Amino acid sequence: MPSDELLFDLFKAYYDARKNKRSTINALAFEINYESKLFELYKEIKNGTYKINRSVCFISFNPVQREIFAADFRDRIVHHLIYNYINPIFERLFINDSYSCRVGKGTSYGIKRLDHFVRSCSRNYTRDCYILKLDIKGYFMAIDHSILYKKIEAVLNSFRKEADFDVDLISGLIRQGIFSDPTKNCFIKGKKENWEGLPKSKSLFWSDKNKGLPIGNLTSQLFGNIYLNDFDHFVKYKLKCRYYGRYVDDIVIAHQDKEYLKSLVPILKKYLQKELSLKLHPKKIYLQHFSKGVRFLGAFIKPYRIYIGNQTKGSFYKKIRYWNNFIEEKPGEFNGENVERFLSCMNSYLGNMKQFNTYKLRKKILTQNLSSQFWNCFYISEEYDKLTINK
């Protein structure tokens, strides 16, 4: 591959990495003389001297308590470079019903697919249909580095002739990323008490040697899909489970026969343990008749109707309280970046809620809870599904 192609792709990765991150301290620092910094990064990648910088580790409580490792902005550029190269290849191998971190998929698509599964399996709610839900215990922290890298390496080698990038070069970057231990090179942000209540199975600091991927990296999301891709094909085509879907480690299968679904549990358990060194969460096995409804990806799916989950509603109320307090306590700081953050936050929730029958709920939340100080600055659409700046 000509060297200028890698440099061009590195610039593209930089622009991708700074989307929605341009106002962060790391991104702003990199933006100063960013061209010379990209040339330097390019040289390091080419001559094999690139090293991963220190990341920042902290606990996020939204929407649930999670341990996050935020990579240095320079490393985020490399993550996007890797992603831009290898994702198109793996997209050709993923099943349709793998929903996480994929363009045109996501939670809304996964919810609609499960609703379709139930309607199709039950012949429009006229016959029995049962839903089996499974969860993998501490998924990201249990991913085996060697197994993951071998899977990626095998696929890239098989596409070597078609690849429009230096497979060996990118494989080297992938290998370094997978086998590096961020717990040995990180700055811990926040209080020690923030980790209280977090299960050991959800922390890299307690992961077994050569296991675990940091939550927060773009590559981790893609690698999480790659790791379970063979499992997806096993369930879908070997076991012939027509109504199967997965979002990260949330697995769902619909079938007319309850006993058949019960018989799948030990089969799937054995495959995960033997092939991927993973364990099903023993306390998160759900099997119910469709008429009881099923919770999946922040929604509650029942015959003829999909309800938004209480967690999503509660999170939206919490965000509105945050912004109400912000504009009351720091009115002079509500400009520029903070206006963009506010709009992005509100419209993200409203866009998600619009997927469901939530017109009255959206109207209630905005009219009864959003501070009146916002009304002069922003226009709310008639459908209460979007906020825009008043012109």
mmCIF file of C-alpha atoms in Angstrom:
data_model
loop_
_atom_site.group_PDB
_atom_site.id
_atom_site.type_symbol
_atom_site.label_atom_id
_atom_site.label_comp_id
_atom_site.label_asym_id
_atom_site.label_seq_id
_atom_site.Cartn_x
_atom_site.Cartn_y
_atom_site.Cartn_z
ATOM 1 C CA MET A 1 0.000 0.000 0.000
ATOM 2 C CA PRO A 2 1.445 3.399 -0.923
ATOM 3 C CA SER A 3 2.453 5.342 2.171
ATOM 4 C CA ASP A 4 0.313 8.375 1.243
ATOM 5 C CA GLU A 5 -2.832 6.210 1.463
ATOM 6 C CA LEU A 6 -2.133 5.390 5.090
ATOM 7 C CA LEU A 7 -1.528 9.069 5.801
ATOM 8 C CA PHE A 8 -4.786 10.033 4.076
ATOM 9 C CA ASP A 9 -6.645 7.378 6.073
ATOM 10 C CA LEU A 10 -5.037 8.605 9.274
ATOM 11 C CA PHE A 11 -6.360 12.113 8.619
ATOM 12 C CA LYS A 12 -9.826 10.656 8.029
ATOM 13 C CA ALA A 13 -9.549 8.710 11.293
ATOM 14 C CA TYR A 14 -8.626 11.960 13.045
ATOM 15 C CA TYR A 15 -11.729 13.744 11.744
ATOM 16 C CA ASP A 16 -13.865 10.747 12.767
ATOM 17 C CA ALA A 17 -12.322 10.679 16.241
ATOM 18 C CA ARG A 18 -12.954 14.339 16.938
ATOM 19 C CA LYS A 19 -16.674 14.177 16.105
ATOM 20 C CA ASN A 20 -18.550 14.981 19.329
ATOM 21 C CA LYS A 21 -15.162 15.104 21.096
ATOM 22 C CA ARG A 22 -13.759 18.314 19.665
ATOM 23 C CA SER A 23 -14.391 20.331 22.827
ATOM 24 C CA THR A 24 -12.641 17.881 25.169
ATOM 25 C CA ILE A 25 -9.291 18.835 26.645
ATOM 26 C CA ASN A 26 -7.406 16.017 24.895
ATOM 27 C CA ALA A 27 -8.935 16.783 21.506
ATOM 28 C CA LEU A 28 -8.266 20.509 21.844
ATOM 29 C CA ALA A 29 -4.668 19.855 22.846
ATOM 30 C CA PHE A 30 -4.157 17.586 19.833
ATOM 31 C CA GLU A 31 -5.801 20.082 17.476
ATOM 32 C CA ILE A 32 -2.939 22.510 18.079
ATOM 33 C CA ASN A 33 -0.517 21.669 15.244
ATOM 34 C CA TYR A 34 -2.585 18.561 14.537
ATOM 35 C CA GLU A 35 -1.058 18.095 11.088
ATOM 36 C CA SER A 36 2.472 17.726 12.424
ATOM 37 C CA LYS A 37 1.172 15.411 15.157
ATOM 38 C CA LEU A 38 -0.548 13.221 12.590
ATOM 39 C CA PHE A 39 2.643 13.064 10.524
ATOM 40 C CA GLU A 40 4.502 11.982 13.666
ATOM 41 C CA LEU A 41 1.866 9.349 14.439
ATOM 42 C CA TYR A 42 2.047 8.153 10.848
ATOM 43 C CA LYS A 43 5.818 7.678 11.087
ATOM 44 C CA GLU A 44 5.508 5.757 14.362
ATOM 45 C CA ILE A 45 2.902 3.406 12.886
ATOM 46 C CA LYS A 46 4.967 2.849 9.750
ATOM 47 C CA ASN A 47 8.255 2.107 11.538
ATOM 48 C CA GLY A 48 6.636 0.070 14.321
ATOM 49 C CA THR A 49 7.468 2.383 17.237
ATOM 50 C CA TYR A 50 3.882 3.402 18.056
ATOM 51 C CA LYS A 51 3.040 2.884 21.728
ATOM 52 C CA ILE A 52 -0.269 3.234 23.520
ATOM 53 C CA ASN A 53 -0.480 6.248 25.850
ATOM 54 C CA ARG A 54 -1.954 6.362 29.320
ATOM 55 C CA SER A 55 -5.750 6.181 29.577
ATOM 56 C CA VAL A 56 -8.086 7.664 32.173
ATOM 57 C CA CYS A 57 -10.109 5.233 34.292
ATOM 58 C CA PHE A 58 -13.299 6.284 36.047
ATOM 59 C CA ILE A 59 -16.721 5.046 37.057
ATOM 60 C CA SER A 60 -19.788 6.119 35.119
ATOM 61 C CA PHE A 61 -23.217 5.833 36.736
ATOM 62 C CA ASN A 62 -25.256 6.578 33.627
ATOM 63 C CA PRO A 63 -27.264 4.557 32.846
ATOM 64 C CA VAL A 64 -25.740 2.004 35.237
ATOM 65 C CA GLN A 65 -22.508 1.735 37.216
ATOM 66 C CA ARG A 66 -19.686 0.862 34.808
ATOM 67 C CA GLU A 67 -15.914 1.039 34.748
ATOM 68 C CA ILE A 68 -14.677 3.160 31.838
ATOM 69 C CA PHE A 69 -11.187 3.438 30.384
ATOM 70 C CA ALA A 70 -10.993 6.583 28.243
ATOM 71 C CA ALA A 71 -8.124 6.296 25.790
ATOM 72 C CA ASP A 72 -5.833 9.211 25.024
ATOM 73 C CA PHE A 73 -7.118 11.141 21.986
ATOM 74 C CA ARG A 74 -4.089 10.070 19.961
ATOM 75 C CA ASP A 75 -4.983 6.432 20.576
ATOM 76 C CA ARG A 76 -8.599 7.116 19.680
ATOM 77 C CA ILE A 77 -7.395 8.107 16.232
ATOM 78 C CA VAL A 78 -5.692 4.722 15.905
ATOM 79 C CA HIS A 79 -8.901 3.016 17.060
ATOM 80 C CA HIS A 80 -10.819 4.750 14.277
ATOM 81 C CA LEU A 81 -8.119 3.859 11.775
ATOM 82 C CA ILE A 82 -8.415 0.170 12.704
ATOM 83 C CA TYR A 83 -12.209 0.340 12.715
ATOM 84 C CA ASN A 84 -12.396 2.023 9.299
ATOM 85 C CA TYR A 85 -10.176 -0.668 7.806
ATOM 86 C CA ILE A 86 -11.580 -3.869 9.280
ATOM 87 C CA ASN A 87 -15.237 -3.127 10.010
ATOM 88 C CA PRO A 88 -16.324 -3.361 6.328
ATOM 89 C CA ILE A 89 -14.786 -6.841 6.194
ATOM 90 C CA PHE A 90 -16.520 -8.105 9.324
ATOM 91 C CA GLU A 91 -19.821 -6.488 8.343
ATOM 92 C CA ARG A 92 -19.923 -9.035 5.520
ATOM 93 C CA LEU A 93 -19.685 -11.839 8.089
ATOM 94 C CA PHE A 94 -22.046 -10.629 10.805
ATOM 95 C CA ILE A 95 -25.608 -11.935 10.882
ATOM 96 C CA ASN A 96 -28.407 -9.422 10.420
ATOM 97 C CA ASP A 97 -29.581 -9.820 13.996
ATOM 98 C CA SER A 98 -26.419 -8.674 15.720
ATOM 99 C CA TYR A 99 -27.369 -5.132 16.699
ATOM 100 C CA SER A 100 -24.572 -3.456 18.661
ATOM 101 C CA CYS A 101 -22.237 -0.818 17.201
ATOM 102 C CA ARG A 102 -23.489 -1.205 13.640
ATOM 103 C CA VAL A 103 -24.776 1.402 11.212
ATOM 104 C CA GLY A 104 -28.531 1.091 10.743
ATOM 105 C CA LYS A 105 -28.876 -1.257 13.698
ATOM 106 C CA GLY A 106 -28.746 -0.306 17.374
ATOM 107 C CA THR A 107 -31.293 -0.607 20.160
ATOM 108 C CA SER A 108 -34.316 0.623 18.188
ATOM 109 C CA TYR A 109 -33.697 -1.926 15.456
ATOM 110 C CA GLY A 110 -33.185 -4.697 18.002
ATOM 111 C CA ILE A 111 -36.455 -3.849 19.759
ATOM 112 C CA LYS A 112 -38.378 -3.848 16.482
ATOM 113 C CA ARG A 113 -36.814 -7.165 15.496
ATOM 114 C CA LEU A 114 -37.836 -8.861 18.731
ATOM 115 C CA ASP A 115 -41.353 -7.492 18.315
ATOM 116 C CA HIS A 116 -41.332 -8.973 14.791
ATOM 117 C CA PHE A 117 -40.019 -12.305 16.127
ATOM 118 C CA VAL A 118 -42.876 -12.557 18.610
ATOM 119 C CA ARG A 119 -45.563 -11.610 16.100
ATOM 120 C CA SER A 120 -44.211 -14.002 13.478
ATOM 121 C CA CYS A 121 -43.567 -16.877 15.890
ATOM 122 C CA SER A 122 -47.020 -16.555 17.471
ATOM 123 C CA ARG A 123 -48.752 -16.080 14.114
ATOM 124 C CA ASN A 124 -49.873 -12.601 15.143
ATOM 125 C CA TYR A 125 -50.546 -13.624 18.752
ATOM 126 C CA THR A 126 -52.819 -16.548 17.863
ATOM 127 C CA ARG A 127 -50.627 -19.395 19.122
ATOM 128 C CA ASP A 128 -48.061 -20.069 21.799
ATOM 129 C CA CYS A 129 -44.665 -18.426 21.664
ATOM 130 C CA TYR A 130 -42.024 -18.281 24.382
ATOM 131 C CA ILE A 131 -39.061 -15.969 24.773
ATOM 132 C CA LEU A 132 -35.704 -17.085 26.158
ATOM 133 C CA LYS A 133 -33.345 -14.350 27.309
ATOM 134 C CA LEU A 134 -29.743 -15.026 28.334
ATOM 135 C CA ASP A 135 -26.880 -12.883 29.549
ATOM 136 C CA ILE A 136 -23.138 -13.577 29.571
ATOM 137 C CA LYS A 137 -21.503 -13.011 32.939
ATOM 138 C CA GLY A 138 -19.041 -10.099 32.900
ATOM 139 C CA TYR A 139 -18.777 -10.304 29.127
ATOM 140 C CA PHE A 140 -16.166 -7.685 28.270
ATOM 141 C CA MET A 141 -14.001 -8.596 31.255
ATOM 142 C CA ALA A 142 -14.078 -12.297 30.289
ATOM 143 C CA ILE A 143 -13.014 -11.975 26.638
ATOM 144 C CA ASP A 144 -9.880 -14.053 26.066
ATOM 145 C CA HIS A 145 -7.187 -12.058 24.254
ATOM 146 C CA SER A 146 -5.676 -15.015 22.431
ATOM 147 C CA ILE A 147 -9.002 -16.356 21.186
ATOM 148 C CA LEU A 148 -10.060 -12.891 20.019
ATOM 149 C CA TYR A 149 -6.829 -12.147 18.192
ATOM 150 C CA LYS A 150 -6.816 -15.538 16.441
ATOM 151 C CA LYS A 151 -10.340 -14.905 15.189
ATOM 152 C CA ILE A 152 -9.425 -11.480 13.821
ATOM 153 C CA GLU A 153 -6.140 -12.697 12.343
ATOM 154 C CA ALA A 154 -7.811 -15.635 10.572
ATOM 155 C CA VAL A 155 -10.415 -13.410 8.928
ATOM 156 C CA LEU A 156 -7.924 -10.738 7.865
ATOM 157 C CA ASN A 157 -5.627 -13.374 6.360
ATOM 158 C CA SER A 158 -8.525 -14.846 4.414
ATOM 159 C CA PHE A 159 -9.303 -11.375 2.993
ATOM 160 C CA ARG A 160 -5.657 -10.439 2.471
ATOM 161 C CA LYS A 161 -5.912 -10.248 -1.331
ATOM 162 C CA GLU A 162 -9.043 -8.097 -1.201
ATOM 163 C CA ALA A 163 -7.887 -5.754 1.564
ATOM 164 C CA ASP A 164 -7.008 -2.210 0.519
ATOM 165 C CA PHE A 165 -4.672 -1.770 3.481
ATOM 166 C CA ASP A 166 -1.475 -3.312 4.843
ATOM 167 C CA VAL A 167 -2.874 -6.325 6.713
ATOM 168 C CA ASP A 168 0.345 -7.013 8.619
ATOM 169 C CA LEU A 169 0.665 -3.403 9.736
ATOM 170 C CA ILE A 170 -2.921 -3.176 10.977
ATOM 171 C CA SER A 171 -2.732 -6.653 12.552
ATOM 172 C CA GLY A 172 0.230 -5.380 14.558
ATOM 173 C CA LEU A 173 -1.781 -2.416 15.840
ATOM 174 C CA ILE A 174 -4.685 -4.711 16.693
ATOM 175 C CA ARG A 175 -2.409 -7.127 18.526
ATOM 176 C CA GLN A 176 -0.875 -4.320 20.573
ATOM 177 C CA GLY A 177 -4.312 -2.994 21.474
ATOM 178 C CA ILE A 178 -5.728 -6.365 22.489
ATOM 179 C CA PHE A 179 -2.775 -7.576 24.543
ATOM 180 C CA SER A 180 -1.998 -4.281 26.284
ATOM 181 C CA ASP A 181 -3.130 -3.988 29.912
ATOM 182 C CA PRO A 182 -4.706 -0.550 30.506
ATOM 183 C CA THR A 183 -4.738 -1.137 34.288
ATOM 184 C CA LYS A 184 -0.924 -0.873 34.199
ATOM 185 C CA ASN A 185 -0.956 2.441 32.387
ATOM 186 C CA CYS A 186 -3.834 4.601 33.542
ATOM 187 C CA PHE A 187 -4.762 7.603 35.632
ATOM 188 C CA ILE A 188 -7.617 6.857 38.024
ATOM 189 C CA LYS A 189 -10.126 9.688 38.138
ATOM 190 C CA GLY A 190 -12.643 9.948 40.935
ATOM 191 C CA LYS A 191 -12.962 8.545 44.412
ATOM 192 C CA LYS A 192 -12.169 5.018 45.492
ATOM 193 C CA GLU A 193 -15.729 4.754 46.828
ATOM 194 C CA ASN A 194 -17.053 5.019 43.253
ATOM 195 C CA TRP A 195 -15.986 1.403 42.739
ATOM 196 C CA GLU A 196 -18.036 0.212 45.715
ATOM 197 C CA GLY A 197 -20.894 -1.988 44.606
ATOM 198 C CA LEU A 198 -19.299 -2.760 41.231
ATOM 199 C CA PRO A 199 -19.026 -6.569 40.856
ATOM 200 C CA LYS A 200 -15.500 -7.894 40.335
ATOM 201 C CA SER A 201 -16.726 -9.486 37.106
ATOM 202 C CA LYS A 202 -17.239 -5.973 35.715
ATOM 203 C CA SER A 203 -13.787 -4.576 36.468
ATOM 204 C CA LEU A 204 -10.564 -5.005 34.515
ATOM 205 C CA PHE A 205 -8.633 -4.724 37.773
ATOM 206 C CA TRP A 206 -10.066 -8.116 38.790
ATOM 207 C CA SER A 207 -9.977 -9.822 35.388
ATOM 208 C CA ASP A 208 -7.934 -12.977 34.870
ATOM 209 C CA LYS A 209 -4.586 -12.615 33.144
ATOM 210 C CA ASN A 210 -4.857 -11.976 29.383
ATOM 211 C CA LYS A 211 -8.590 -11.437 29.603
ATOM 212 C CA GLY A 212 -10.832 -8.430 29.343
ATOM 213 C CA LEU A 213 -11.351 -5.425 27.069
ATOM 214 C CA PRO A 214 -11.735 -1.840 28.299
ATOM 215 C CA ILE A 215 -15.233 -0.426 28.020
ATOM 216 C CA GLY A 216 -15.050 2.935 26.297
ATOM 217 C CA ASN A 217 -12.950 2.120 23.227
ATOM 218 C CA LEU A 218 -14.483 1.984 19.745
ATOM 219 C CA THR A 219 -12.414 -1.106 18.984
ATOM 220 C CA SER A 220 -13.761 -2.872 22.084
ATOM 221 C CA GLN A 221 -17.293 -2.552 20.747
ATOM 222 C CA LEU A 222 -16.307 -4.006 17.384
ATOM 223 C CA PHE A 223 -14.189 -6.739 18.983
ATOM 224 C CA GLY A 224 -17.141 -7.667 21.196
ATOM 225 C CA ASN A 225 -19.189 -8.387 18.075
ATOM 226 C CA ILE A 226 -16.354 -10.286 16.432
ATOM 227 C CA TYR A 227 -15.823 -12.482 19.501
ATOM 228 C CA LEU A 228 -19.420 -13.755 19.423
ATOM 229 C CA ASN A 229 -19.831 -13.892 15.645
ATOM 230 C CA ASP A 230 -19.149 -17.634 15.411
ATOM 231 C CA PHE A 231 -21.597 -18.155 18.274
ATOM 232 C CA ASP A 232 -24.232 -16.187 16.325
ATOM 233 C CA HIS A 233 -23.748 -18.465 13.313
ATOM 234 C CA PHE A 234 -23.838 -21.555 15.524
ATOM 235 C CA VAL A 235 -27.196 -20.568 17.013
ATOM 236 C CA LYS A 236 -28.713 -19.247 13.817
ATOM 237 C CA TYR A 237 -27.588 -21.903 11.344
ATOM 238 C CA LYS A 238 -26.325 -24.946 13.245
ATOM 239 C CA LEU A 239 -29.149 -24.993 15.788
ATOM 240 C CA LYS A 240 -31.496 -23.395 13.231
ATOM 241 C CA CYS A 241 -32.935 -20.839 15.656
ATOM 242 C CA ARG A 242 -34.864 -18.658 13.268
ATOM 243 C CA TYR A 243 -35.890 -16.062 15.839
ATOM 244 C CA TYR A 244 -32.525 -15.193 17.357
ATOM 245 C CA GLY A 245 -30.967 -11.815 18.120
ATOM 246 C CA ARG A 246 -28.108 -10.392 20.164
ATOM 247 C CA TYR A 247 -27.100 -6.971 21.449
ATOM 248 C CA VAL A 248 -23.573 -7.200 22.926
ATOM 249 C CA ASP A 249 -24.126 -9.997 25.492
ATOM 250 C CA ASP A 250 -27.926 -9.785 25.677
ATOM 251 C CA ILE A 251 -29.218 -12.844 23.839
ATOM 252 C CA VAL A 252 -32.845 -13.459 22.895
ATOM 253 C CA ILE A 253 -34.524 -16.434 21.192
ATOM 254 C CA ALA A 254 -38.226 -16.937 20.451
ATOM 255 C CA HIS A 255 -39.818 -20.322 19.741
ATOM 256 C CA GLN A 256 -43.220 -22.032 19.891
ATOM 257 C CA ASP A 257 -41.953 -24.830 22.142
ATOM 258 C CA LYS A 258 -41.014 -23.964 25.724
ATOM 259 C CA GLU A 259 -39.257 -27.294 26.294
ATOM 260 C CA TYR A 260 -37.117 -26.770 23.214
ATOM 261 C CA LEU A 261 -35.917 -23.440 24.586
ATOM 262 C CA LYS A 262 -35.108 -25.101 27.899
ATOM 263 C CA SER A 263 -33.046 -27.708 26.068
ATOM 264 C CA LEU A 264 -31.005 -24.952 24.382
ATOM 265 C CA VAL A 265 -29.623 -23.562 27.637
ATOM 266 C CA PRO A 266 -27.110 -26.360 28.375
ATOM 267 C CA ILE A 267 -26.098 -26.501 24.683
ATOM 268 C CA LEU A 268 -25.355 -22.784 24.565
ATOM 269 C CA LYS A 269 -23.685 -22.926 27.950
ATOM 270 C CA LYS A 270 -21.349 -25.686 26.766
ATOM 271 C CA TYR A 271 -20.463 -23.885 23.526
ATOM 272 C CA LEU A 272 -19.672 -20.613 25.277
ATOM 273 C CA GLN A 273 -17.493 -22.332 27.871
ATOM 274 C CA LYS A 274 -15.631 -24.620 25.466
ATOM 275 C CA GLU A 275 -15.133 -22.313 22.491
ATOM 276 C CA LEU A 276 -14.989 -18.860 24.066
ATOM 277 C CA SER A 277 -14.209 -19.375 27.767
ATOM 278 C CA LEU A 278 -17.427 -17.544 28.695
ATOM 279 C CA LYS A 279 -20.140 -18.296 31.228
ATOM 280 C CA LEU A 280 -23.869 -17.678 31.149
ATOM 281 C CA HIS A 281 -25.075 -15.550 34.045
ATOM 282 C CA PRO A 282 -27.007 -18.054 36.208
ATOM 283 C CA LYS A 283 -29.303 -15.363 37.627
ATOM 284 C CA LYS A 284 -30.194 -13.823 34.273
ATOM 285 C CA ILE A 285 -31.958 -16.655 32.474
ATOM 286 C CA TYR A 286 -35.496 -15.584 31.543
ATOM 287 C CA LEU A 287 -38.139 -17.809 29.932
ATOM 288 C CA GLN A 288 -41.727 -16.584 29.614
ATOM 289 C CA HIS A 289 -44.820 -16.740 27.429
ATOM 290 C CA PHE A 290 -45.052 -13.773 25.067
ATOM 291 C CA SER A 291 -48.294 -12.605 26.711
ATOM 292 C CA LYS A 292 -46.315 -11.779 29.871
ATOM 293 C CA GLY A 293 -44.223 -9.288 27.932
ATOM 294 C CA VAL A 294 -40.448 -9.091 27.688
ATOM 295 C CA ARG A 295 -37.933 -6.395 28.617
ATOM 296 C CA PHE A 296 -35.260 -5.860 26.000
ATOM 297 C CA LEU A 297 -32.884 -2.961 25.310
ATOM 298 C CA GLY A 298 -34.739 -0.430 27.422
ATOM 299 C CA ALA A 299 -38.221 -1.329 26.179
ATOM 300 C CA PHE A 300 -41.060 -3.547 27.367
ATOM 301 C CA ILE A 301 -42.594 -5.496 24.484
ATOM 302 C CA LYS A 302 -46.179 -6.747 24.814
ATOM 303 C CA PRO A 303 -48.750 -7.831 22.220
ATOM 304 C CA TYR A 304 -49.744 -4.885 20.006
ATOM 305 C CA ARG A 305 -47.702 -2.366 22.003
ATOM 306 C CA ILE A 306 -44.135 -1.454 22.930
ATOM 307 C CA TYR A 307 -43.574 0.562 26.100
ATOM 308 C CA ILE A 308 -40.489 2.571 26.914
ATOM 309 C CA GLY A 309 -38.567 1.193 29.892
ATOM 310 C CA ASN A 310 -38.704 2.846 33.313
ATOM 311 C CA GLN A 311 -34.915 3.122 33.352
ATOM 312 C CA THR A 312 -34.960 5.275 30.212
ATOM 313 C CA LYS A 313 -37.723 7.496 31.601
ATOM 314 C CA GLY A 314 -35.913 7.869 34.909
ATOM 315 C CA SER A 315 -32.670 8.724 33.144
ATOM 316 C CA PHE A 316 -34.406 11.414 31.063
ATOM 317 C CA TYR A 317 -35.938 13.004 34.172
ATOM 318 C CA LYS A 318 -32.494 12.954 35.786
ATOM 319 C CA LYS A 319 -30.913 14.714 32.788
ATOM 320 C CA ILE A 320 -33.612 17.401 32.811
ATOM 321 C CA ARG A 321 -32.989 18.017 36.522
ATOM 322 C CA TYR A 322 -29.273 18.348 35.739
ATOM 323 C CA TRP A 323 -29.849 20.963 33.043
ATOM 324 C CA ASN A 324 -32.445 22.819 35.125
ATOM 325 C CA ASN A 325 -29.895 23.127 37.937
ATOM 326 C CA PHE A 326 -27.174 24.086 35.463
ATOM 327 C CA ILE A 327 -29.049 27.033 33.951
ATOM 328 C CA GLU A 328 -30.164 28.185 37.393
ATOM 329 C CA GLU A 329 -26.717 28.043 38.989
ATOM 330 C CA LYS A 330 -24.509 28.888 35.979
ATOM 331 C CA PRO A 331 -26.616 30.927 33.529
ATOM 332 C CA GLY A 332 -23.525 32.729 32.236
ATOM 333 C CA GLU A 333 -21.958 29.411 31.155
ATOM 334 C CA PHE A 334 -24.942 28.256 29.119
ATOM 335 C CA ASN A 335 -23.541 29.072 25.690
ATOM 336 C CA GLY A 336 -21.512 27.539 22.878
ATOM 337 C CA GLU A 337 -20.435 24.031 23.831
ATOM 338 C CA ASN A 338 -22.984 23.687 26.645
ATOM 339 C CA VAL A 339 -25.865 24.636 24.344
ATOM 340 C CA GLU A 340 -24.727 21.937 21.922
ATOM 341 C CA ARG A 341 -24.466 19.412 24.769
ATOM 342 C CA PHE A 342 -27.966 20.320 25.973
ATOM 343 C CA LEU A 343 -29.509 19.948 22.513
ATOM 344 C CA SER A 344 -27.663 16.696 21.841
ATOM 345 C CA CYS A 345 -28.808 15.263 25.176
ATOM 346 C CA MET A 346 -32.460 16.288 24.829
ATOM 347 C CA ASN A 347 -32.808 15.242 21.194
ATOM 348 C CA SER A 348 -31.124 11.911 21.832
ATOM 349 C CA TYR A 349 -33.740 11.012 24.445
ATOM 350 C CA LEU A 350 -36.622 12.424 22.406
ATOM 351 C CA GLY A 351 -35.481 10.590 19.276
ATOM 352 C CA ASN A 352 -35.286 7.330 21.183
ATOM 353 C CA MET A 353 -38.682 7.825 22.817
ATOM 354 C CA LYS A 354 -40.289 8.688 19.479
ATOM 355 C CA GLN A 355 -39.802 5.055 18.457
ATOM 356 C CA PHE A 356 -42.584 4.168 20.909
ATOM 357 C CA ASN A 357 -46.105 5.408 21.681
ATOM 358 C CA THR A 358 -44.854 8.227 23.892
ATOM 359 C CA TYR A 359 -46.349 11.469 22.530
ATOM 360 C CA LYS A 360 -48.183 12.249 25.773
ATOM 361 C CA LEU A 361 -45.178 11.284 27.852
ATOM 362 C CA ARG A 362 -42.810 13.471 25.808
ATOM 363 C CA LYS A 363 -45.215 16.403 26.070
ATOM 364 C CA LYS A 364 -45.602 15.925 29.820
ATOM 365 C CA ILE A 365 -41.880 15.667 30.488
ATOM 366 C CA LEU A 366 -41.021 18.782 28.479
ATOM 367 C CA THR A 367 -43.927 21.030 29.479
ATOM 368 C CA GLN A 368 -44.055 20.093 33.153
ATOM 369 C CA ASN A 369 -40.385 19.516 33.965
ATOM 370 C CA LEU A 370 -38.111 21.525 31.673
ATOM 371 C CA SER A 371 -37.260 24.910 33.233
ATOM 372 C CA SER A 372 -39.109 27.891 31.758
ATOM 373 C CA GLN A 373 -35.713 29.564 31.251
ATOM 374 C CA PHE A 374 -35.204 27.322 28.214
ATOM 375 C CA TRP A 375 -38.413 28.291 26.458
ATOM 376 C CA ASN A 376 -37.174 31.646 25.162
ATOM 377 C CA CYS A 377 -34.053 30.068 23.657
ATOM 378 C CA PHE A 378 -35.447 26.931 22.067
ATOM 379 C CA TYR A 379 -38.323 25.877 19.882
ATOM 380 C CA ILE A 380 -40.062 22.554 20.582
ATOM 381 C CA SER A 381 -41.645 20.805 17.605
ATOM 382 C CA GLU A 382 -45.377 20.155 17.548
ATOM 383 C CA GLU A 383 -44.707 16.439 18.033
ATOM 384 C CA TYR A 384 -42.513 17.161 21.063
ATOM 385 C CA ASP A 385 -39.774 15.097 19.503
ATOM 386 C CA LYS A 386 -37.078 17.717 18.828
ATOM 387 C CA LEU A 387 -35.626 20.930 20.225
ATOM 388 C CA THR A 388 -34.026 23.570 18.000
ATOM 389 C CA ILE A 389 -32.531 26.983 18.669
ATOM 390 C CA ASN A 390 -34.940 29.890 18.180
ATOM 391 C CA LYS A 391 -33.860 32.093 15.299
#
